[in-house]
CSV table of C-alpha atoms and ligand atoms in Angstrom, one decimal:
chain,number,residue,atom,x,y,z
A,1,MET,CA,15.7,2.7,-7.9
A,2,LEU,CA,14.9,4.8,-4.8
A,3,GLY,CA,17.1,5.1,-1.9
A,4,ALA,CA,18.5,7.6,0.5
A,5,PRO,CA,21.9,9.1,-0.4
A,6,GLY,CA,24.5,6.5,0.6
A,7,SER,CA,22.0,3.6,0.5
A,8,GLY,CA,24.0,1.9,-2.3
A,9,LYS,CA,22.0,2.9,-5.4
A,10,GLY,CA,25.2,3.3,-7.6
A,11,THR,CA,26.9,0.1,-6.3
A,12,LEU,CA,23.8,-2.0,-6.6
A,13,THR,CA,23.0,-0.7,-10.1
A,14,SER,CA,26.5,-1.6,-11.4
A,15,ARG,CA,26.2,-5.1,-9.9
A,16,LEU,CA,22.7,-5.5,-11.4
A,17,LEU,CA,23.9,-4.4,-14.9
A,18,LYS,CA,26.6,-7.1,-14.9
A,19,LYS,CA,24.0,-9.8,-14.2
A,20,VAL,CA,21.0,-8.5,-16.2
A,21,THR,CA,22.6,-7.7,-19.5
A,22,GLN,CA,19.3,-6.5,-21.1
A,23,LEU,CA,19.3,-3.6,-18.8
A,24,SER,CA,20.9,-0.1,-19.2
A,25,SER,CA,20.9,2.6,-16.6
A,26,ILE,CA,21.3,6.3,-16.0
A,27,SER,CA,22.1,8.0,-12.8
A,28,THR,CA,20.9,11.6,-12.7
A,29,GLY,CA,23.5,12.5,-10.0
A,30,ASP,CA,26.4,11.1,-12.1
A,31,LEU,CA,25.1,12.9,-15.2
A,32,LEU,CA,24.8,16.2,-13.3
A,33,ARG,CA,28.3,15.8,-12.0
A,34,GLN,CA,29.6,15.2,-15.5
A,35,GLU,CA,27.9,18.4,-16.6
A,36,ILE,CA,29.6,20.2,-13.7
A,37,GLY,CA,32.9,18.7,-14.8
A,38,ARG,CA,32.3,20.0,-18.4
A,39,LYS,CA,31.4,23.4,-17.0
A,40,SER,CA,28.3,23.5,-19.3
A,41,SER,CA,25.5,26.0,-18.6
A,42,MET,CA,23.4,23.1,-17.1
A,43,GLY,CA,26.4,22.1,-15.0
A,44,LYS,CA,26.6,25.7,-13.6
A,45,VAL,CA,23.0,25.6,-12.6
A,46,ALA,CA,23.3,22.1,-11.1
A,47,GLU,CA,26.4,23.0,-9.1
A,48,GLU,CA,24.6,25.7,-7.1
A,49,TYR,CA,21.9,23.3,-5.9
A,50,ILE,CA,24.2,20.3,-5.4
A,51,LYS,CA,26.7,22.1,-3.2
A,52,GLN,CA,23.9,23.1,-0.9
A,53,GLY,CA,22.4,19.6,-0.8
A,54,ALA,CA,19.2,20.9,-2.5
A,55,LEU,CA,17.2,19.2,-5.1
A,56,LEU,CA,17.2,20.8,-8.6
A,57,PRO,CA,13.8,22.1,-9.8
A,58,ASP,CA,11.4,19.5,-11.1
A,59,ASP,CA,10.9,21.1,-14.5
A,60,PHE,CA,14.7,21.3,-15.0
A,61,MET,CA,15.1,17.6,-14.0
A,62,ALA,CA,12.1,16.5,-16.2
A,63,LYS,CA,13.6,18.2,-19.2
A,64,PHE,CA,17.1,16.9,-18.4
A,65,VAL,CA,15.9,13.2,-18.1
A,66,THR,CA,13.6,13.5,-21.2
A,67,ALA,CA,16.5,14.8,-23.3
A,68,GLU,CA,18.8,12.0,-22.0
A,69,LEU,CA,16.2,9.3,-22.8
A,70,GLY,CA,15.7,10.8,-26.2
A,71,THR,CA,19.5,10.9,-27.0
A,72,ARG,CA,19.8,7.2,-26.0
A,73,ASN,CA,16.6,6.4,-28.0
A,74,TRP,CA,15.5,4.0,-25.3
A,75,LEU,CA,11.8,4.8,-25.5
A,76,ASN,CA,11.6,4.4,-29.3
A,77,ASN,CA,13.6,1.1,-29.1
A,78,ARG,CA,11.5,-0.1,-26.2
A,79,ALA,CA,14.7,-0.8,-24.3
A,80,SER,CA,14.7,-1.9,-20.6
A,81,PHE,CA,16.3,0.7,-18.4
A,82,LEU,CA,16.8,1.6,-14.8
A,83,LEU,CA,16.7,5.1,-13.5
A,84,ASP,CA,19.0,5.7,-10.5
A,85,GLY,CA,18.1,8.9,-8.6
A,86,PHE,CA,15.0,9.9,-10.6
A,87,PRO,CA,12.2,10.5,-9.9
A,88,ARG,CA,13.0,12.2,-6.6
A,89,THR,CA,9.7,14.0,-5.9
A,90,GLY,CA,6.1,13.1,-6.5
A,91,ASN,CA,5.9,15.7,-9.2
A,92,GLN,CA,8.9,14.2,-11.0
A,93,ALA,CA,7.1,10.8,-10.9
A,94,VAL,CA,4.0,12.3,-12.5
A,95,GLN,CA,6.1,14.1,-15.2
A,96,LEU,CA,8.0,10.9,-15.9
A,97,ASP,CA,4.7,9.0,-16.2
A,98,ASN,CA,3.4,11.5,-18.7
A,99,GLU,CA,6.5,11.3,-20.8
A,100,LEU,CA,6.5,7.5,-20.8
A,101,LEU,CA,2.8,7.4,-21.7
A,102,LYS,CA,3.6,9.3,-24.9
A,103,HIS,CA,5.5,6.2,-25.9
A,104,ASP,CA,3.0,3.8,-24.6
A,105,SER,CA,5.4,2.8,-21.8
A,106,ARG,CA,5.2,2.5,-18.0
A,107,ILE,CA,7.5,2.0,-15.1
A,108,ASN,CA,7.0,-1.6,-14.2
A,109,LEU,CA,9.1,-1.9,-11.0
A,110,VAL,CA,10.1,0.6,-8.3
A,111,VAL,CA,12.5,-0.6,-5.6
A,112,GLU,CA,13.1,1.3,-2.4
A,113,LEU,CA,16.4,0.5,-0.8
A,114,ASN,CA,15.9,0.5,2.9
A,115,VAL,CA,19.1,0.9,4.9
A,116,PRO,CA,19.4,2.0,8.5
A,117,PRO,CA,20.4,5.6,8.9
A,118,GLU,CA,23.4,4.8,11.2
A,119,VAL,CA,24.8,2.5,8.5
A,120,ILE,CA,24.4,5.2,5.9
A,121,LEU,CA,26.2,7.8,8.0
A,122,GLU,CA,29.2,5.5,8.5
A,123,ARG,CA,29.3,4.8,4.7
A,124,ILE,CA,29.3,8.4,3.7
A,125,ASP,CA,32.2,9.1,6.0
A,126,ASN,CA,34.2,6.4,4.2
A,127,ARG,CA,33.0,7.1,0.7
A,128,TRP,CA,35.5,8.2,-2.0
A,129,VAL,CA,34.7,8.6,-5.7
A,130,HIS,CA,36.4,8.7,-9.0
A,131,ALA,CA,34.5,11.7,-10.2
A,132,SER,CA,34.7,11.3,-14.0
A,133,SER,CA,33.5,7.7,-14.1
A,134,GLY,CA,31.2,7.7,-11.1
A,135,ARG,CA,33.1,4.7,-9.6
A,136,VAL,CA,32.6,4.6,-5.8
A,137,TYR,CA,34.9,3.1,-3.1
A,138,ASN,CA,34.4,2.6,0.6
A,139,LEU,CA,37.6,2.6,2.7
A,140,SER,CA,36.4,-0.1,5.0
A,141,TYR,CA,34.6,-2.7,2.8
A,142,ASN,CA,35.4,-1.8,-0.9
A,143,PRO,CA,38.8,-0.1,-0.8
A,144,PRO,CA,40.8,0.8,-3.9
A,145,LYS,CA,43.8,-1.4,-4.7
A,146,VAL,CA,46.1,1.5,-4.2
A,147,PRO,CA,45.0,3.9,-1.4
A,148,PHE,CA,43.1,6.9,-2.8
A,149,LYS,CA,43.6,6.0,-6.5
A,150,ASP,CA,41.0,4.7,-9.0
A,151,ASP,CA,41.6,1.0,-9.8
A,152,ILE,CA,41.1,1.4,-13.5
A,153,THR,CA,42.7,4.8,-14.4
A,154,GLY,CA,45.1,5.3,-11.4
A,155,GLU,CA,43.7,8.8,-11.1
A,156,PRO,CA,43.2,10.3,-7.6
A,157,LEU,CA,39.9,9.7,-5.8
A,158,THR,CA,38.1,12.7,-4.2
A,159,LYS,CA,35.3,13.3,-1.7
A,160,ARG,CA,32.0,14.5,-3.1
A,161,SER,CA,31.6,18.0,-1.8
A,162,ASP,CA,28.0,17.2,-0.8
A,163,ASP,CA,29.1,14.3,1.4
A,164,ASN,CA,30.2,16.7,4.3
A,165,PRO,CA,28.1,16.0,7.5
A,166,GLU,CA,25.9,19.2,7.4
A,167,ILE,CA,25.0,19.0,3.7
A,168,PHE,CA,24.5,15.3,4.0
A,169,LYS,CA,21.9,15.8,6.8
A,170,VAL,CA,20.0,18.2,4.5
A,171,ARG,CA,20.0,15.6,1.7
A,172,LEU,CA,18.9,12.8,4.0
A,173,ASP,CA,16.0,14.9,5.3
A,174,LYS,CA,14.9,15.9,1.8
A,175,TYR,CA,14.9,12.2,0.7
A,176,PHE,CA,12.5,11.1,3.5
A,177,GLU,CA,10.3,14.2,3.0
A,178,GLN,CA,9.8,13.3,-0.6
A,179,LEU,CA,9.6,9.5,-0.3
A,180,LYS,CA,6.0,9.4,1.0
A,181,SER,CA,4.5,10.9,-2.2
A,182,ILE,CA,6.6,8.9,-4.6
A,183,LYS,CA,5.8,5.8,-2.7
A,184,GLU,CA,2.0,6.5,-2.7
A,185,PHE,CA,2.1,7.2,-6.4
A,186,TYR,CA,3.8,3.9,-7.3
A,187,GLN,CA,1.9,1.9,-4.7
A,188,GLN,CA,-1.3,3.0,-6.5
A,189,GLN,CA,0.1,1.6,-9.7
A,190,GLY,CA,1.0,-1.7,-7.9
A,191,VAL,CA,4.7,-1.5,-8.8
A,192,PHE,CA,6.3,-0.6,-5.5
A,193,SER,CA,8.6,-2.9,-3.6
A,194,THR,CA,11.1,-2.4,-0.7
A,195,VAL,CA,14.3,-4.3,-0.1
A,196,SER,CA,16.0,-4.0,3.3
A,197,GLY,CA,19.4,-4.8,4.7
A,198,ASP,CA,22.5,-3.4,6.3
A,199,THR,CA,24.8,-4.2,3.4
A,200,SER,CA,24.7,-4.3,-0.4
A,201,ASP,CA,25.6,-8.0,-0.2
A,202,ILE,CA,22.4,-8.7,1.7
A,203,ILE,CA,20.3,-6.4,-0.5
A,204,PHE,CA,21.6,-7.6,-3.9
A,205,PRO,CA,20.1,-11.1,-4.2
A,206,LYS,CA,16.7,-9.7,-3.2
A,207,LEU,CA,17.0,-6.9,-5.7
A,208,LEU,CA,18.2,-9.3,-8.5
A,209,GLN,CA,15.2,-11.6,-7.9
A,210,LEU,CA,12.8,-8.7,-8.2
A,211,VAL,CA,14.4,-7.5,-11.4
A,212,GLU,CA,14.7,-10.9,-13.0
A,213,SER,CA,11.0,-11.6,-12.3
A,214,LYS,CA,10.3,-8.8,-14.9
A,215,PHE,CA,12.2,-10.6,-17.6
A,216,THR,CA,10.7,-14.1,-17.3
B,301,AMP,P1,23.0,11.6,-6.1
B,301,AMP,O1,24.3,11.3,-6.7
B,301,AMP,O2,21.9,10.7,-6.7
B,301,AMP,O3,23.0,11.6,-4.6
B,301,AMP,O4,22.6,13.1,-6.5
B,301,AMP,C1,23.4,14.2,-6.1
B,301,AMP,C2,22.7,15.5,-6.2
B,301,AMP,O5,22.2,15.8,-7.5
B,301,AMP,C3,21.4,15.6,-5.4
B,301,AMP,O6,21.7,15.9,-4.0
B,301,AMP,C4,20.6,16.7,-6.1
B,301,AMP,O7,21.2,18.0,-5.7
B,301,AMP,C5,20.9,16.4,-7.5
B,301,AMP,N1,19.9,15.5,-8.1
B,301,AMP,C6,20.1,14.2,-8.6
B,301,AMP,N2,19.0,13.7,-9.1
B,301,AMP,C7,18.0,14.6,-8.8
B,301,AMP,C8,16.6,14.6,-9.1
B,301,AMP,N3,16.0,13.6,-9.6
B,301,AMP,N4,15.9,15.8,-8.7
B,301,AMP,C9,16.6,16.8,-8.2
B,301,AMP,N5,17.9,16.9,-7.9
B,301,AMP,C10,18.6,15.8,-8.2
């Protein structure tokens, strides 16, 4: 799943997983934030990049994702899985392809979420998260039941440090800079689709249809 920060990748992934039960997912952003929370050595490296809105180096990310796929044994089990936030550069796409080929696998669907930038900026302003679970709330259209508290644990919600306006602009620019090469790579493989809309409610049925078509 490809999409600018704030395009709804996390929200749409969790909706998708409820409907398509064969599917599992990983979000590289969530995993990195967990490493930061654990204060692991990987987390310390990740924190430096994330707080500046920069992308982590491709080799670091390729190793990180390969290790995660290995731990979950998805490739050996030929599981169906969704990657949220990876690949994020053309180089990562190539590295992922090489890793999958070792297991005789391929990415069979890449979906770009296309949401207007003005909608994204408004969302980020209203985005609050429950850091340890990755649950995301929006104060205007998906507010928590108790203001600023997670619905499940009751723990306080926080703002992501990289959601401040200056850092966010850097992240948005980086996304569009990299999108072209990733798009070309997957278009050549014939697996690239775009779904457009202002809200996740508009995008979700289109996304679901695309994903379900891979299971029938
Ligand atoms: P996200 O939650 O997907 O917006 O990711 C948050 C931050 O984690 C990004 O701004 C990057 O700093 C880092 N990150 C996540 N995924 C990747 C990736 N595939 N390549 C490089 N950096 C990443």
